[in-house]
Amino acid sequence: MTEQRLTTDVVIVGAGPVGLFAVFELGLLGLKCHLVDILDKPGGQCAELYPEKPIYDIPALPIVTGGELVDRLMQQAAPFEPQFHLGQMAEKLEKLNNGHWLLTTDLGMELEAPVIVVAAGGGSFVPKKPPIAGIEAYEDSSVYYAVRKMETFRGKHLLIAGGGDSALDWTLNLQPIAASVTLVHRRPDFRAAPDSVEKMHALADAGKVKFQVAQIAGLEGADGKLSGVKLKSPEQGEWVEPCDTLLPFYGLTMKLGPIANFGLNLTENLIAVDTEKFETSVPQIFAIGDINSYPGKLKLILSGFHEAALMAQQAFHYVHPDKKLRFQYTTSSSELQQRLKVA
Ligand code: FAD
């Protein structure tokens, strides 16, 4: 059953730095983009793994943090009005009779376009699952590794586990709509932003959140329905904390994921491309950034930027087979300046 089908010029899988810069390069040529990313924010590794670390090898930016680079790329792409579909996994790719590609996400969103750009980096970010015996039986009915829709958790008795930003942010955001919230972390110290930790403690002092220093020892329930989580700590021993929903936030790891089934030539989980257009073994499908492989490839952000520029030239011909592409500079072309909304 089709939930929604949207048609555009280019669908980009991955909103990391390279996917974002591809929006800019394609936009300069007048092409519109939709992007899909499993993360709930753009920026890929820069946003998820090192937002506060300085990067020193971006041309003309002697020092820029991962987070600031993403902000700047978003600003640069903004005139081209990219459409983001975040928190969704690009799951299936099929060729249509009209020569276009149809990309379907795990939320049922359908995106149709003549060109697909795979900018999937080291793969999709997927949650690290806690080593709890029998947890699979409760997944998607009582155990969730991400919050896709807050409404799912209205009126629920939540047990949130973890000490990073996700655990703390969701404790704060879900507390007003949940029936109860218990936060469990193995230590009293947190990796999360100090401000969030302070807010959580204030809620705990007000009796609105229960905070437990403990480890998860097991699950209680039947038929996929959780009735409680077994906790243990050196001080309190073992006990069952009643709840109907468990949200473990133990960090993310990167896996190639469904792209392996897109029918592309893969070598050691990388997509082989040519170095003229960065096109894959399948026409109209390009791969740029960390996900691709070619002789001499350097897994650097600046390499991905260059690949995006060359990819866009060929993508244009697929979208407008009847049009000629004129090489133009942004400094002197009024057409490009109009597209950039600076003219
Ligand atoms: P990514 O940043 O990996 O983004 C890919 C995106 O695609 C992800 O958000 C992922 O969730 C999404 N995705 C993948 N598959 C799917 C799917 N099926 N559905 C939905 N979404 C999907 N590089 C430098 O140039 N200079 C540096 O100083 C530097 N320092 C680094 C420091 C650290 C700690 C790390 C980890 C990396 C560093 N890098 C550096 C490398 C740099 O971050 C990568 O080269 C860059 O992020 C690659 O960009 P990308 O857009 O190709 O992929």
Coordinates of N, CA, C and O and ligand atoms in Angstrom, one line a residue, residues 13-19 36-39 43-46 49-50 53-58 88-91 119-125 254-256 258-259 262 288-291 299-302, ligand 1:
V13 N 20.7 9.2 -1.3 CA 20.6 8.3 -0.1 C 21.8 8.7 0.8 O 22.9 8.5 0.4
G14 N 21.5 9.3 1.9 CA 22.5 9.8 2.8 C 22.7 11.3 2.9 O 22.9 11.9 1.8
A15 N 22.4 11.9 4.0 CA 22.5 13.4 4.2 C 23.8 13.7 5.0 O 23.8 14.6 5.8
G16 N 24.9 13.0 4.7 CA 26.2 13.3 5.3 C 26.7 14.6 4.6 O 26.1 15.2 3.7
P17 N 28.0 15.0 4.9 CA 28.5 16.2 4.2 C 28.5 16.1 2.7 O 28.3 17.1 2.0
V18 N 28.8 14.9 2.2 CA 28.9 14.7 0.8 C 27.5 14.8 0.1 O 27.3 15.4 -0.9
G19 N 26.5 14.1 0.7 CA 25.1 14.2 0.2 C 24.7 15.7 0.2 O 24.0 16.2 -0.7
V36 N 17.3 11.1 1.8 CA 16.8 10.1 2.8 C 18.0 9.8 3.8 O 19.1 9.6 3.3
D37 N 17.7 9.9 5.1 CA 18.7 9.4 6.0 C 18.1 8.8 7.2 O 17.1 9.3 7.7
I38 N 18.7 7.7 7.7 CA 18.2 7.0 8.8 C 18.4 7.8 10.1 O 17.6 7.7 11.1
L39 N 19.4 8.7 10.1 CA 19.6 9.6 11.3 C 18.4 10.6 11.3 O 17.8 10.9 10.3
G43 N 24.0 15.5 8.3 CA 25.4 15.7 8.7 C 26.2 14.4 8.8 O 27.4 14.5 9.0
G44 N 25.6 13.2 8.8 CA 26.3 12.0 8.7 C 27.3 11.8 9.9 O 27.0 12.2 11.0
Q45 N 28.5 11.3 9.6 CA 29.5 11.1 10.6 C 29.9 12.4 11.3 O 30.1 12.4 12.5
C46 N 29.9 13.5 10.6 CA 30.3 14.8 11.2 C 29.3 15.2 12.4 O 29.7 15.6 13.4
L49 N 29.2 11.5 14.9 CA 30.4 11.0 15.6 C 31.3 12.1 16.2 O 32.0 11.8 17.1
Y50 N 31.4 13.3 15.5 CA 32.3 14.2 16.0 C 31.9 15.7 15.8 O 32.7 16.5 15.3
K53 N 34.5 18.2 17.3 CA 35.9 18.0 17.0 C 36.3 19.0 15.8 O 35.5 19.1 14.9
P54 N 37.5 19.6 15.9 CA 37.8 20.4 14.8 C 38.4 19.6 13.6 O 39.1 18.7 13.8
I55 N 38.0 20.1 12.4 CA 38.5 19.5 11.2 C 39.5 20.6 10.6 O 39.1 21.7 10.6
Y56 N 40.6 20.1 10.1 CA 41.6 21.1 9.6 C 41.9 21.1 8.1 O 42.7 21.8 7.6
D57 N 41.2 20.1 7.4 CA 41.6 20.0 6.0 C 40.4 20.2 5.1 O 40.3 19.6 4.0
I58 N 39.5 21.1 5.4 CA 38.5 21.6 4.5 C 39.1 22.8 3.8 O 39.4 23.8 4.5
Q88 N 14.5 7.7 8.3 CA 14.0 6.6 7.4 C 15.1 5.9 6.7 O 16.1 6.5 6.3
M89 N 15.0 4.6 6.6 CA 16.0 3.8 5.9 C 15.6 3.7 4.5 O 14.5 3.3 4.2
A90 N 16.6 4.0 3.6 CA 16.3 3.7 2.1 C 16.5 2.2 2.0 O 17.5 1.6 2.2
E91 N 15.3 1.6 1.6 CA 15.3 0.1 1.8 C 15.3 -0.6 0.4 O 16.0 -1.7 0.3
A119 N 25.0 8.3 -1.4 CA 26.1 9.1 -0.6 C 26.0 8.5 0.8 O 25.9 9.3 1.8
A120 N 26.1 7.2 0.9 CA 25.8 6.5 2.2 C 26.9 6.3 3.1 O 26.8 5.6 4.1
G121 N 28.1 6.9 2.8 CA 29.2 6.9 3.7 C 29.7 5.5 4.2 O 29.8 4.6 3.3
G122 N 29.8 5.4 5.5 CA 30.2 4.1 6.0 C 29.0 3.2 6.2 O 29.1 2.1 6.8
G123 N 27.9 3.5 5.6 CA 26.7 2.8 5.8 C 25.7 3.5 6.7 O 26.0 4.6 7.1
S124 N 24.6 2.8 6.9 CA 23.5 3.5 7.7 C 23.9 3.3 9.2 O 24.4 2.3 9.6
F125 N 23.6 4.4 10.0 CA 23.8 4.3 11.4 C 22.6 3.4 12.0 O 21.5 3.7 11.8
M254 N 27.8 1.7 12.4 CA 27.5 1.8 11.0 C 27.5 0.5 10.3 O 28.4 -0.3 10.4
K255 N 26.4 0.2 9.5 CA 26.3 -1.0 8.7 C 25.9 -0.7 7.3 O 25.1 0.2 7.1
L256 N 26.4 -1.4 6.3 CA 26.0 -1.1 4.9 C 24.5 -1.2 4.8 O 23.9 -0.3 4.1
P258 N 20.6 -2.1 3.7 CA 19.9 -2.5 2.5 C 20.6 -2.1 1.2 O 20.2 -2.7 0.1
I259 N 21.6 -1.2 1.2 CA 22.2 -0.9 -0.1 C 22.9 -2.1 -0.7 O 23.0 -2.2 -1.9
F262 N 20.8 -3.3 -3.6 CA 20.5 -2.4 -4.6 C 20.9 -2.9 -6.0 O 20.7 -2.3 -7.0
I288 N 28.9 8.5 -4.3 CA 30.0 9.5 -4.0 C 30.2 9.5 -2.5 O 29.4 9.0 -1.7
G289 N 31.4 10.0 -2.1 CA 31.8 10.0 -0.7 C 32.4 8.7 -0.3 O 32.8 7.9 -1.1
D290 N 32.4 8.5 1.1 CA 33.0 7.3 1.7 C 32.6 6.0 1.1 O 33.3 5.0 1.3
I291 N 31.4 5.9 0.6 CA 30.8 4.6 0.1 C 31.4 4.1 -1.2 O 31.3 2.9 -1.5
K299 N 39.4 8.6 1.6 CA 38.2 8.8 2.3 C 38.2 10.1 3.0 O 38.4 10.1 4.3
L300 N 38.2 11.2 2.3 CA 38.2 12.5 2.9 C 37.0 13.3 2.4 O 36.5 13.0 1.3
I301 N 36.5 14.2 3.2 CA 35.3 15.0 2.8 C 35.6 15.7 1.5 O 34.7 15.8 0.6
L302 N 36.8 16.3 1.4 CA 37.1 17.1 0.1 C 37.0 16.2 -1.1 O 36.6 16.7 -2.2
Ligands
FAD1 P1 28.7 9.9 6.0 O1 29.2 11.1 6.8 O2 29.0 8.5 6.6 O3 27.1 10.0 5.8 C1 26.4 9.0 5.3 C2 24.9 9.0 5.7 O4 24.2 8.1 5.0 C3 24.8 8.7 7.2 O5 24.1 9.7 7.8 C4 23.9 7.4 7.2 O6 23.0 7.3 8.2 C5 23.2 7.5 5.8 N1 22.8 6.2 5.3 C6 23.6 5.2 4.8 N2 22.8 4.2 4.3 C7 21.5 4.6 4.4 C8 20.3 4.0 4.1 N3 20.2 2.8 3.5 N4 19.1 4.7 4.4 C9 19.2 5.9 5.0 N5 20.4 6.5 5.3 C10 21.5 5.9 5.0 N6 37.4 13.5 7.0 C11 38.1 14.6 6.6 O7 38.1 15.0 5.5 N7 38.8 15.3 7.6 C12 38.9 15.0 8.9 O8 39.5 15.7 9.7 C13 38.1 13.9 9.3 N8 38.0 13.5 10.6 C14 37.3 12.5 11.0 C15 37.2 12.2 12.4 C16 36.4 11.1 12.8 C17 36.3 10.8 14.3 C18 35.7 10.3 11.9 C19 34.8 9.2 12.3 C20 35.8 10.6 10.5 C21 36.5 11.7 10.1 N9 36.6 12.1 8.7 C22 37.4 13.2 8.3 C23 35.9 11.3 7.7 C24 34.7 12.0 7.2 O9 33.8 12.2 8.4 C25 34.0 11.2 6.2 O10 34.9 11.1 5.1 C26 32.7 11.8 5.7 O11 31.8 11.9 6.8 C27 32.1 11.0 4.6 O12 30.9 11.7 4.2 P2 29.7 11.0 3.5 O13 28.7 12.0 3.3 O14 30.3 10.2 2.3 O15 29.2 9.8 4.5

